[in-house]
CSV table of C-alpha atoms in Angstrom, one decimal:
chain,number,residue,atom,x,y,z
C,33,MET,CA,-1.7,4.4,-21.3
C,34,ARG,CA,-0.1,2.2,-19.5
C,35,ARG,CA,3.6,2.3,-18.3
C,36,GLY,CA,6.1,-0.1,-16.2
C,37,HIS,CA,7.1,1.5,-13.5
C,38,LEU,CA,10.5,1.3,-10.8
C,39,VAL,CA,9.1,2.5,-8.1
C,40,GLY,CA,7.2,4.2,-5.4
C,41,ALA,CA,7.9,7.8,-4.1
C,42,ALA,CA,11.4,6.1,-2.3
C,43,VAL,CA,13.9,6.5,-5.3
C,44,ALA,CA,12.9,9.6,-6.5
C,45,ALA,CA,15.5,10.6,-3.5
C,46,CYS,CA,18.6,8.9,-4.6
C,47,SER,CA,21.5,10.0,-3.2
C,48,VAL,CA,24.8,8.6,-1.7
C,49,LEU,CA,24.4,5.3,-0.3
C,50,VAL,CA,25.4,4.7,3.5
C,51,ALA,CA,25.8,0.7,3.1
C,52,GLY,CA,29.3,-0.4,3.3
C,53,ALA,CA,29.2,-3.2,5.3
C,54,CYS,CA,30.7,-3.0,8.4
C,55,SER,CA,30.7,-6.1,9.8
C,56,THR,CA,32.8,-8.5,10.1
C,57,THR,CA,33.0,-12.3,8.9
C,58,VAL,CA,33.2,-15.3,10.7
C,59,GLN,CA,36.3,-17.4,9.7
C,60,GLY,CA,35.7,-21.5,9.8
C,61,ASP,CA,34.9,-24.4,7.3
C,62,ALA,CA,31.2,-24.6,5.8
C,63,VAL,CA,28.4,-26.4,7.5
C,64,SER,CA,26.5,-27.3,5.3
C,65,VAL,CA,26.2,-28.8,1.4
C,66,PHE,CA,22.7,-27.7,0.7
C,67,ASP,CA,23.7,-23.9,2.9
C,68,ASP,CA,27.2,-23.2,2.8
C,69,PRO,CA,26.8,-19.7,4.3
C,70,PHE,CA,30.6,-18.4,2.6
C,71,SER,CA,28.5,-18.8,-0.6
C,72,VAL,CA,25.7,-17.2,-2.0
C,73,ALA,CA,23.1,-19.3,-4.6
C,74,GLY,CA,25.6,-21.8,-4.7
C,75,MET,CA,28.8,-19.4,-6.0
C,76,PRO,CA,31.4,-17.7,-3.9
C,77,ALA,CA,31.2,-15.1,-1.1
C,78,THR,CA,33.7,-13.2,-2.6
C,79,ASP,CA,34.6,-9.4,-3.5
C,80,GLY,CA,36.2,-7.4,-6.4
C,81,PRO,CA,35.7,-5.5,-9.5
C,82,THR,CA,32.2,-4.6,-9.8
C,83,GLY,CA,30.2,-1.8,-13.0
C,84,PHE,CA,32.0,-1.5,-16.5
C,85,ARG,CA,34.6,-3.9,-17.5
C,86,PRO,CA,38.2,-2.5,-18.3
C,87,ASN,CA,37.6,-3.0,-22.3
C,88,ALA,CA,33.6,-3.0,-22.2
C,89,ALA,CA,32.0,-4.8,-25.2
C,90,ALA,CA,30.6,-1.3,-27.0
C,91,PRO,CA,26.4,-0.8,-27.1
C,92,THR,CA,24.1,-2.5,-30.1
C,93,ARG,CA,21.4,0.1,-29.3
C,94,GLU,CA,20.6,3.8,-30.4
C,95,VAL,CA,18.9,5.6,-27.8
C,96,GLU,CA,16.7,8.8,-29.1
C,97,GLY,CA,16.7,12.2,-27.7
C,98,THR,CA,20.2,11.2,-26.3
C,99,ASP,CA,23.0,13.8,-24.9
C,100,GLY,CA,25.6,11.7,-25.6
C,101,GLY,CA,26.5,11.6,-22.7
C,102,SER,CA,28.5,9.0,-19.9
C,103,ILE,CA,25.5,8.1,-18.1
C,104,ASP,CA,23.5,7.2,-21.9
C,105,GLU,CA,25.7,5.9,-22.9
C,106,LEU,CA,26.1,3.4,-19.8
C,107,ALA,CA,22.3,2.5,-20.1
C,108,ALA,CA,23.0,1.9,-23.1
C,109,GLY,CA,25.9,-0.6,-23.4
C,110,ALA,CA,23.0,-1.7,-20.0
C,111,THR,CA,20.7,-2.8,-22.1
C,112,SER,CA,22.3,-3.7,-25.1
C,113,ASP,CA,23.4,-6.3,-22.5
C,114,ILE,CA,20.3,-7.3,-21.1
C,115,GLU,CA,19.0,-8.3,-24.5
C,116,GLU,CA,22.3,-10.4,-25.0
C,117,TYR,CA,20.7,-12.1,-22.3
C,118,TRP,CA,17.8,-12.8,-23.2
C,119,ALA,CA,18.5,-13.5,-26.7
C,120,THR,CA,19.5,-16.9,-25.1
C,121,THR,CA,17.1,-17.2,-22.6
C,122,PHE,CA,13.7,-16.2,-23.0
C,123,PRO,CA,13.5,-19.3,-25.6
C,124,GLU,CA,15.1,-21.7,-23.6
C,125,THR,CA,13.0,-20.7,-20.7
C,126,PHE,CA,9.4,-19.7,-22.5
C,127,ASP,CA,10.2,-21.7,-25.3
C,128,GLU,CA,10.0,-19.0,-28.3
C,129,ASP,CA,11.7,-16.4,-29.7
C,130,PHE,CA,12.2,-13.7,-28.2
C,131,THR,CA,12.2,-9.8,-29.7
C,132,PRO,CA,13.9,-6.8,-28.6
C,133,ALA,CA,12.3,-3.3,-27.4
C,134,ALA,CA,10.9,-1.4,-30.2
C,135,ASP,CA,13.5,1.9,-28.8
C,136,LEU,CA,14.4,3.1,-25.6
C,137,PHE,CA,14.4,6.9,-24.8
C,138,SER,CA,15.8,9.5,-23.2
C,139,TRP,CA,15.7,12.2,-21.6
C,140,ASP,CA,16.2,15.3,-18.6
C,141,SER,CA,13.9,15.2,-15.9
C,142,ASP,CA,15.0,18.5,-16.2
C,143,GLY,CA,13.7,19.5,-19.7
C,144,PHE,CA,10.4,21.4,-20.9
C,145,ASP,CA,10.3,19.4,-24.5
C,146,GLY,CA,10.2,15.5,-24.3
C,147,GLU,CA,7.5,13.3,-24.2
C,148,PHE,CA,6.9,8.9,-23.2
C,149,CYS,CA,4.6,7.3,-23.2
C,150,GLY,CA,2.2,9.8,-24.2
C,151,GLU,CA,3.4,11.7,-20.9
C,152,ASP,CA,5.2,15.2,-21.3
C,153,THR,CA,9.0,14.4,-18.9
C,154,TYR,CA,9.8,17.7,-17.5
C,155,GLY,CA,9.9,16.5,-13.7
C,156,LEU,CA,9.8,12.8,-14.0
C,157,VAL,CA,12.7,11.2,-12.5
C,158,ASN,CA,11.9,7.6,-13.3
C,159,ALA,CA,12.5,4.8,-15.6
C,160,GLY,CA,10.1,3.1,-17.7
C,161,PHE,CA,9.1,0.1,-19.5
C,162,CYS,CA,5.7,1.8,-22.3
C,163,TYR,CA,3.3,-1.3,-22.8
C,164,ASP,CA,1.9,0.1,-25.7
C,165,ASP,CA,4.7,0.5,-28.1
C,166,ARG,CA,7.3,-1.4,-26.2
C,167,THR,CA,9.6,1.5,-25.8
C,168,ILE,CA,12.2,1.9,-22.7
C,169,GLY,CA,12.7,4.7,-21.5
C,170,TRP,CA,15.0,6.5,-18.5
C,171,ASP,CA,15.4,10.0,-17.4
C,172,ARG,CA,19.3,11.0,-17.3
C,173,GLY,CA,18.9,14.5,-15.9
C,174,GLN,CA,18.0,13.1,-12.3
C,175,LEU,CA,17.7,9.3,-11.7
C,176,LEU,CA,20.4,7.8,-13.8
C,177,PRO,CA,22.9,10.3,-11.8
C,178,GLY,CA,21.7,10.2,-8.1
C,179,LEU,CA,21.1,5.3,-8.6
C,180,LYS,CA,25.1,5.5,-10.0
C,181,ARG,CA,26.2,8.1,-7.0
C,182,ALA,CA,23.9,5.9,-4.4
C,183,HIS,CA,24.4,2.0,-5.8
C,184,GLY,CA,27.3,2.3,-8.7
C,185,GLU,CA,27.0,2.1,-12.3
C,186,MET,CA,25.0,-1.4,-11.3
C,187,GLY,CA,22.6,0.3,-9.6
C,188,VAL,CA,22.0,2.0,-13.0
C,189,VAL,CA,21.8,-1.9,-14.2
C,190,MET,CA,19.8,-2.8,-12.4
C,191,VAL,CA,16.8,-0.2,-12.8
C,192,LEU,CA,16.6,-0.7,-17.4
C,193,ALA,CA,17.2,-4.5,-16.2
C,194,HIS,CA,14.3,-4.9,-14.4
C,195,GLU,CA,12.6,-2.5,-17.0
C,196,TYR,CA,13.6,-4.9,-19.0
C,197,GLY,CA,11.7,-7.9,-16.4
C,198,HIS,CA,8.5,-6.0,-17.7
C,199,ALA,CA,8.6,-6.8,-21.3
C,200,VAL,CA,10.0,-9.9,-20.9
C,201,ALA,CA,7.2,-10.5,-18.3
C,202,ARG,CA,4.5,-9.2,-21.0
C,203,GLN,CA,5.7,-11.3,-24.0
C,204,ALA,CA,5.8,-14.7,-21.9
C,205,GLY,CA,2.2,-13.4,-21.6
C,206,LEU,CA,2.9,-13.3,-17.9
C,207,SER,CA,1.1,-9.4,-17.5
C,208,ALA,CA,-1.8,-8.0,-18.9
C,209,GLU,CA,-3.6,-5.2,-19.2
C,210,ASP,CA,-4.8,-6.1,-16.4
C,211,THR,CA,-2.2,-7.5,-14.3
C,212,PRO,CA,-1.9,-5.8,-10.8
C,213,THR,CA,1.1,-3.8,-10.1
C,214,LEU,CA,1.8,-5.1,-7.5
C,215,LEU,CA,2.3,-8.3,-9.3
C,216,SER,CA,4.3,-7.0,-12.1
C,217,GLU,CA,6.9,-4.8,-10.5
C,218,GLN,CA,7.6,-8.2,-8.7
C,219,GLN,CA,7.7,-10.4,-11.6
C,220,ALA,CA,10.6,-7.7,-13.2
C,221,ASP,CA,12.3,-7.7,-9.8
C,222,CYS,CA,12.5,-11.5,-10.3
C,223,PHE,CA,13.8,-11.4,-14.1
C,224,ALA,CA,15.9,-8.2,-13.0
C,225,GLY,CA,17.4,-10.5,-10.3
C,226,ALA,CA,17.8,-13.6,-12.6
C,227,TYR,CA,19.9,-11.2,-15.3
C,228,MET,CA,22.3,-10.4,-12.5
C,229,ARG,CA,23.5,-13.9,-11.7
C,230,TRP,CA,24.3,-14.2,-15.2
C,231,VAL,CA,26.5,-11.1,-14.6
C,232,ALA,CA,27.5,-13.0,-11.6
C,233,GLU,CA,29.1,-15.4,-13.3
C,234,ASP,CA,31.6,-13.8,-15.4
C,235,ASN,CA,28.9,-14.5,-18.4
C,236,SER,CA,28.4,-11.3,-19.2
C,237,PRO,CA,30.7,-8.9,-22.1
C,238,ARG,CA,29.6,-5.2,-20.1
C,239,PHE,CA,29.9,-6.0,-16.6
C,240,THR,CA,31.1,-7.4,-13.6
C,241,VAL,CA,29.3,-7.7,-9.8
C,242,SER,CA,31.0,-9.1,-7.4
C,243,THR,CA,28.6,-11.6,-4.9
C,244,GLY,CA,29.7,-9.5,-2.0
C,245,GLU,CA,30.1,-6.0,-2.3
C,246,GLY,CA,28.8,-5.3,-4.9
C,247,LEU,CA,25.6,-7.7,-4.9
C,248,ASN,CA,25.3,-5.7,-1.4
C,249,ASN,CA,25.2,-2.5,-3.4
C,250,VAL,CA,22.9,-4.2,-5.8
C,251,LEU,CA,20.7,-5.6,-3.0
C,252,ALA,CA,20.1,-1.8,-1.7
C,253,GLY,CA,19.8,0.0,-4.7
C,254,VAL,CA,16.6,-2.8,-4.4
C,255,ILE,CA,15.9,-1.7,-0.8
C,256,SER,CA,15.6,1.8,-3.1
C,257,PHE,CA,12.1,1.2,-5.0
C,258,ARG,CA,10.7,0.2,-1.8
C,259,ASP,CA,7.4,1.7,-1.4
C,260,PRO,CA,6.4,4.7,1.2
C,261,LEU,CA,4.9,4.1,4.2
C,262,LEU,CA,1.3,4.7,4.1
C,263,THR,CA,-1.5,4.9,6.6
C,264,GLU,CA,-5.2,3.3,6.5
C,265,ASN,CA,-6.9,6.0,6.3
C,266,ASP,CA,-4.6,7.0,3.2
C,267,PRO,CA,-6.5,7.3,0.0
C,268,ASP,CA,-3.6,6.0,-1.5
C,269,ALA,CA,-2.9,3.1,0.7
C,270,GLY,CA,-3.5,0.1,-1.7
C,271,TYR,CA,-3.4,1.7,-5.0
C,272,ASP,CA,-0.1,1.2,-7.8
C,273,GLU,CA,1.4,-0.6,-5.1
C,274,HIS,CA,4.8,-2.1,-5.6
C,275,GLY,CA,6.1,-3.1,-2.4
C,276,SER,CA,8.5,-3.2,0.4
C,277,ALA,CA,11.6,-3.5,0.5
C,278,PHE,CA,11.2,-6.8,2.1
C,279,GLU,CA,8.7,-8.3,-1.0
C,280,ARG,CA,11.0,-7.1,-3.7
C,281,LEU,CA,13.7,-8.8,-2.1
C,282,SER,CA,12.9,-11.5,-1.7
C,283,ALA,CA,11.8,-11.7,-5.4
C,284,PHE,CA,15.3,-10.5,-6.5
C,285,GLN,CA,16.9,-13.1,-5.0
C,286,PHE,CA,13.8,-15.7,-6.4
C,287,GLY,CA,14.8,-14.5,-10.1
C,288,PHE,CA,19.4,-14.7,-8.6
C,289,THR,CA,19.1,-18.3,-7.0
C,290,ASP,CA,16.4,-20.2,-9.1
C,291,GLY,CA,16.8,-18.7,-12.6
C,292,PRO,CA,13.6,-16.9,-14.7
C,293,SER,CA,12.2,-20.5,-14.5
C,294,ALA,CA,11.3,-19.2,-11.1
C,295,CYS,CA,9.4,-15.9,-11.9
C,296,ALA,CA,7.0,-16.9,-13.6
C,297,ALA,CA,5.8,-18.8,-10.0
C,298,ILE,CA,5.1,-15.5,-9.2
C,299,ASP,CA,1.2,-14.2,-8.9
C,300,MET,CA,-0.7,-13.1,-6.6
C,301,ARG,CA,-1.5,-15.4,-4.8
C,302,GLU,CA,2.3,-16.9,-4.0
C,303,ILE,CA,2.8,-13.2,-2.9
C,304,ALA,CA,0.6,-13.3,-0.5
C,305,GLN,CA,1.6,-16.4,0.9
C,306,ARG,CA,4.9,-14.7,1.1
C,307,ARG,CA,2.9,-11.4,3.0
C,308,GLY,CA,1.1,-13.5,5.5
C,309,ASP,CA,0.3,-11.7,8.5
C,310,LEU,CA,2.9,-8.5,8.1
C,311,PRO,CA,1.7,-5.1,8.4
C,312,VAL,CA,1.8,-2.6,5.4
C,313,LEU,CA,-0.1,0.1,6.6
C,314,LEU,CA,0.7,2.3,9.6
C,315,PRO,CA,-2.7,2.5,11.6
C,316,GLU,CA,-3.8,6.0,11.7
C,317,ASP,CA,-2.4,8.2,13.8
C,318,GLN,CA,1.0,6.3,13.7
C,319,THR,CA,4.3,6.9,12.8
C,320,GLY,CA,5.3,3.4,13.6
C,321,GLU,CA,8.7,4.5,15.6
C,322,LEU,CA,8.8,3.3,19.2
C,323,PRO,CA,11.8,5.9,20.8
C,324,VAL,CA,14.5,3.6,22.3
C,325,THR,CA,14.6,3.8,25.7
C,326,GLU,CA,15.6,1.8,28.2
C,327,GLU,CA,11.5,0.9,29.0
C,328,SER,CA,11.0,0.3,25.8
C,329,VAL,CA,13.8,-2.4,25.4
C,330,GLN,CA,12.9,-4.4,28.3
C,331,SER,CA,9.3,-4.3,26.6
C,332,ILE,CA,10.9,-5.6,24.0
C,333,VAL,CA,12.1,-8.5,26.3
C,334,GLU,CA,9.0,-8.6,28.1
C,335,ALA,CA,8.2,-10.2,24.7
C,336,MET,CA,10.3,-12.5,23.5
C,337,GLU,CA,10.0,-14.2,27.4
C,338,ILE,CA,6.2,-14.3,26.2
C,339,LEU,CA,6.5,-15.8,23.1
C,340,PHE,CA,9.5,-17.8,23.1
C,341,GLU,CA,9.0,-19.0,26.6
C,342,PRO,CA,12.6,-19.3,28.1
C,343,ALA,CA,12.9,-22.1,30.6
C,344,ASP,CA,15.8,-19.7,31.5
C,345,PRO,CA,15.2,-16.3,30.6
C,346,PRO,CA,18.7,-13.3,29.8
C,347,ALA,CA,18.2,-11.4,32.4
C,348,LEU,CA,18.9,-7.9,30.6
C,349,SER,CA,21.8,-5.2,32.2
C,350,PHE,CA,22.5,-0.7,31.0
C,351,ASP,CA,25.4,-1.3,31.8
C,352,ALA,CA,27.5,-1.6,28.2
C,353,ALA,CA,31.3,-2.4,30.8
C,354,GLU,CA,29.9,-5.5,31.7
C,355,ALA,CA,30.0,-7.3,27.9
C,356,GLU,CA,33.9,-7.0,28.5
C,357,SER,CA,33.9,-8.7,31.1
C,358,CYS,CA,32.8,-11.7,29.8
C,359,ALA,CA,33.9,-14.9,30.1
C,360,ASP,CA,32.7,-16.5,27.0
C,361,ALA,CA,31.9,-13.7,23.9
C,362,ARG,CA,33.3,-10.9,22.6
C,363,PRO,CA,31.0,-7.9,23.5
C,364,SER,CA,28.8,-7.0,20.1
C,365,PRO,CA,28.0,-3.0,20.4
C,366,PRO,CA,25.2,-1.4,21.1
C,367,ALA,CA,24.1,-5.4,22.0
C,368,SER,CA,25.6,-8.1,23.4
C,369,PHE,CA,24.8,-11.4,25.3
C,370,CYS,CA,26.8,-13.8,27.0
C,371,PRO,CA,27.1,-17.0,27.5
C,372,SER,CA,28.2,-17.8,30.5
C,373,THR,CA,25.9,-14.9,32.9
C,374,ASN,CA,22.6,-15.2,30.6
C,375,THR,CA,22.6,-11.7,29.8
C,376,ILE,CA,21.5,-9.4,26.8
C,377,VAL,CA,24.2,-6.2,27.4
C,378,LEU,CA,22.3,-2.7,25.7
C,379,ASP,CA,24.6,-0.2,25.3
C,380,MET,CA,22.0,2.9,25.0
C,381,PRO,CA,24.1,5.6,23.3
C,382,GLY,CA,23.8,3.3,20.2
C,383,MET,CA,21.2,1.4,20.5
C,384,GLU,CA,19.8,5.2,20.5
C,385,ASP,CA,21.7,6.1,17.3
C,386,MET,CA,21.1,2.7,15.8
C,387,GLY,CA,17.4,4.0,15.4
C,388,ALA,CA,17.5,6.7,14.4
C,389,ARG,CA,15.0,7.3,11.8
C,390,THR,CA,16.7,8.7,8.3
C,391,ASP,CA,14.9,11.5,6.5
C,392,PRO,CA,14.9,10.3,2.5
C,393,ASP,CA,14.7,14.1,1.5
C,394,GLU,CA,18.6,14.0,4.0
C,395,GLY,CA,20.6,11.7,1.2
C,396,GLY,CA,19.0,8.2,3.3
C,397,THR,CA,18.2,5.5,1.1
C,398,LEU,CA,17.5,2.4,3.3
C,399,ALA,CA,14.6,2.1,5.1
C,400,THR,CA,15.8,3.5,9.3
C,401,GLY,CA,14.0,3.8,12.1
C,402,ASP,CA,13.8,1.4,15.4
C,403,ASN,CA,13.2,-1.6,14.5
C,404,ALA,CA,16.7,-1.1,13.1
C,405,ALA,CA,17.8,-0.7,16.9
C,406,TYR,CA,15.3,-3.6,17.9
C,407,SER,CA,16.3,-6.5,15.8
C,408,VAL,CA,20.0,-6.6,16.7
C,409,LEU,CA,18.4,-6.3,20.9
C,410,VAL,CA,15.6,-9.6,19.2
C,411,SER,CA,18.6,-10.7,17.9
C,412,ARG,CA,20.0,-11.7,20.7
C,413,TYR,CA,17.4,-12.9,22.5
C,414,MET,CA,17.2,-15.2,19.9
C,415,VAL,CA,21.5,-16.4,20.8
C,416,ALA,CA,20.2,-16.6,24.2
C,417,ILE,CA,17.7,-19.6,22.7
C,418,GLN,CA,19.9,-21.2,21.2
C,419,HIS,CA,22.1,-20.9,24.6
C,420,GLU,CA,19.0,-22.9,26.2
C,421,HIS,CA,18.4,-25.7,23.1
C,422,GLY,CA,22.2,-26.4,23.4
C,423,GLY,CA,23.2,-28.9,21.0
C,424,VAL,CA,24.6,-25.8,18.2
C,425,SER,CA,27.4,-23.6,18.8
C,426,LEU,CA,26.7,-20.3,19.0
C,427,ASP,CA,30.3,-18.9,17.0
C,428,ASN,CA,29.7,-19.9,14.2
C,429,ALA,CA,29.7,-18.9,10.4
C,430,ALA,CA,26.3,-21.1,11.4
C,431,ALA,CA,25.4,-19.9,13.9
C,432,ALA,CA,25.4,-16.8,12.3
C,433,LEU,CA,23.0,-18.1,9.8
C,434,ARG,CA,20.3,-19.7,12.6
C,435,THR,CA,20.6,-16.1,14.7
C,436,ALA,CA,18.8,-14.4,11.4
C,437,CYS,CA,16.7,-16.8,10.6
C,438,LEU,CA,15.5,-17.4,13.7
C,439,THR,CA,14.7,-13.4,14.2
C,440,GLY,CA,12.7,-13.7,11.6
C,441,VAL,CA,10.7,-16.2,13.2
C,442,ALA,CA,10.6,-14.0,16.2
C,443,THR,CA,9.4,-10.3,13.9
C,444,VAL,CA,6.0,-12.8,12.4
C,445,LYS,CA,5.7,-13.8,15.7
C,446,MET,CA,5.5,-9.5,16.9
C,447,SER,CA,3.0,-9.0,14.5
C,448,GLN,CA,0.4,-9.6,16.9
C,449,ASP,CA,0.1,-7.7,19.8
C,450,VAL,CA,2.0,-8.7,22.4
C,451,THR,CA,0.8,-7.2,26.4
C,452,THR,CA,3.9,-7.7,28.9
C,453,PRO,CA,3.8,-8.2,31.9
C,454,GLY,CA,3.9,-4.6,32.7
C,455,GLY,CA,0.5,-4.0,30.4
C,456,ASP,CA,2.5,-2.4,27.3
C,457,THR,CA,1.7,-3.8,23.7
C,458,ILE,CA,4.2,-4.5,21.8
C,459,ALA,CA,3.5,-5.8,18.0
C,460,LEU,CA,5.1,-5.1,14.6
C,461,THR,CA,3.8,-1.9,11.8
C,462,ALA,CA,4.6,-1.7,8.5
C,463,GLY,CA,8.0,-0.9,7.7
C,464,ASP,CA,9.6,-2.7,10.8
C,465,VAL,CA,10.2,-5.5,8.2
C,466,ASP,CA,12.1,-3.3,5.9
C,467,GLU,CA,14.4,-1.9,8.8
C,468,ALA,CA,15.1,-5.0,10.1
C,469,VAL,CA,16.8,-6.6,6.3
C,470,SER,CA,18.4,-3.0,5.2
C,471,GLY,CA,20.6,-3.5,8.8
C,472,MET,CA,21.4,-6.8,7.9
C,473,LEU,CA,22.5,-5.6,4.9
C,474,THR,CA,24.5,-2.7,6.3
C,475,ASN,CA,25.5,-3.6,9.3
C,476,GLY,CA,24.5,-7.4,9.9
C,477,LEU,CA,24.3,-7.1,13.7
C,478,ALA,CA,21.2,-8.9,13.6
C,479,ALA,CA,22.8,-11.8,11.3
C,480,SER,CA,25.9,-12.3,14.1
C,481,ASP,CA,26.6,-15.1,15.9
C,482,VAL,CA,28.1,-14.8,19.6
C,483,ASN,CA,30.2,-12.3,18.5
C,484,GLY,CA,28.8,-10.3,16.8
C,485,GLU,CA,30.1,-11.9,13.8
C,486,THR,CA,28.8,-12.3,10.1
C,487,VAL,CA,29.5,-13.4,7.1
C,488,PRO,CA,30.1,-11.3,4.3
C,489,SER,CA,27.1,-11.8,1.8
C,490,GLY,CA,23.8,-9.6,2.8
C,491,PHE,CA,22.3,-11.6,0.2
C,492,SER,CA,22.6,-14.7,2.5
C,493,ARG,CA,21.9,-13.1,5.8
C,494,ILE,CA,18.8,-11.4,4.2
C,495,ASP,CA,18.1,-14.7,2.9
C,496,ALA,CA,18.1,-17.1,6.5
C,497,PHE,CA,16.2,-14.0,7.7
C,498,ARG,CA,13.6,-14.3,5.3
C,499,LEU,CA,13.4,-18.7,5.4
C,500,GLY,CA,12.4,-17.8,9.1
C,501,VAL,CA,9.8,-15.2,8.3
C,502,LEU,CA,8.7,-18.1,6.1
C,503,GLY,CA,8.5,-20.9,8.6
C,504,ASP,CA,9.6,-21.5,11.6
C,505,ALA,CA,12.3,-22.0,15.0
C,506,GLU,CA,12.4,-25.9,13.9
C,507,ARG,CA,13.1,-24.9,10.3
C,508,CYS,CA,16.2,-22.5,11.8
C,509,PHE,CA,18.1,-25.0,14.1
C,510,LYS,CA,17.3,-27.6,10.5
C,511,ARG,CA,18.4,-25.6,8.3
C,512,PHE,CA,21.5,-24.5,10.1
C,513,PRO,CA,22.9,-27.1,12.2
């Protein structure tokens, strides 16, 4: 029996999210009618209530196996709301009537007497859509409570919107028994994004989500659904693949930005084109982690010089105090760029802390590791590239998103081995891109201007980064003038 599951191994360890945005926001005017830095896919980026409305409409669906608790009440409200969206949107998109899921099931993964889609629910910490009987089910014991703790009520809603996305894809004829998991999962992510846009536009009678911190937390939930890192010799490599955080975020954003019609355009060719040469599997016997040291950051800077060939390469300083005396920029620790001296200044203890990996079993739901720090370093090099380019401001919102875009360009360039003059080989490894986008969501430093200030929307930061991953430096300068 086939069941559309939400995740690989990562989400099972959901606990407390450490994803509050710590960055400041840039002041100023919008720079483009097409790419307003203070908007989210054309909507104002604002903070406000997120979760159940005070006078939310009652659920319209009953749940089999429920214990009558608050988690099942939230899940029932979510599925009712999602169905209300699709009851109108499905006919408009696919020109046929919408048929709701047959039944909803709840189980406790710590219990011994449940079954869903032909499978014993003991230890089944997951949610799913059962293709055989068109039912949707979830674990109320561990999964949904963990998601609620980590990402709030909308984290639970997001999971169920994804599962309903599988039902929509099947009904629309976009997925079948032989559809690769990688494709069906990203179609479902996309449909979840389309529904979440409807909520963000204040159309839901049950839920609301702000386009600032509210949506940032939803995106953090999407990141937690990523596939675990596998090595090239792992027997599970390539089997039942769901997608990296970067890929799943991209699919969600397609739906949020362009609606459900964009989800129908996702196929294996599109996914392969989006993935390009980005690494998926770790080389055998490698962890993918490069300790953050003075020697390693020197090698990264040397690699940037080879890849971008600036006429006047920036200097590198490990004296953190130098950033305080910069005449034309404020410090943005742990990595700062001073235009007047053309110097990147690093606070190495801060860099080491930023590049530390958090064990998912110890509460880490985001992608952490060395590239969380290295992407910030690369972003300061990209500010130096903008400084040399000339003709653009370095201290406004456009500069922040341009930096994110150029950091995406640099990330792809590093997908090929670069040998530095010192004989070191620098190369992107599997998981590095996910670490970069996690950092852009939580602190935004890799998507910030010369002063370390960024735009309020993590959605916009990641969107700009993806533009660079899929484009080139010229496109970044044109898109964010």
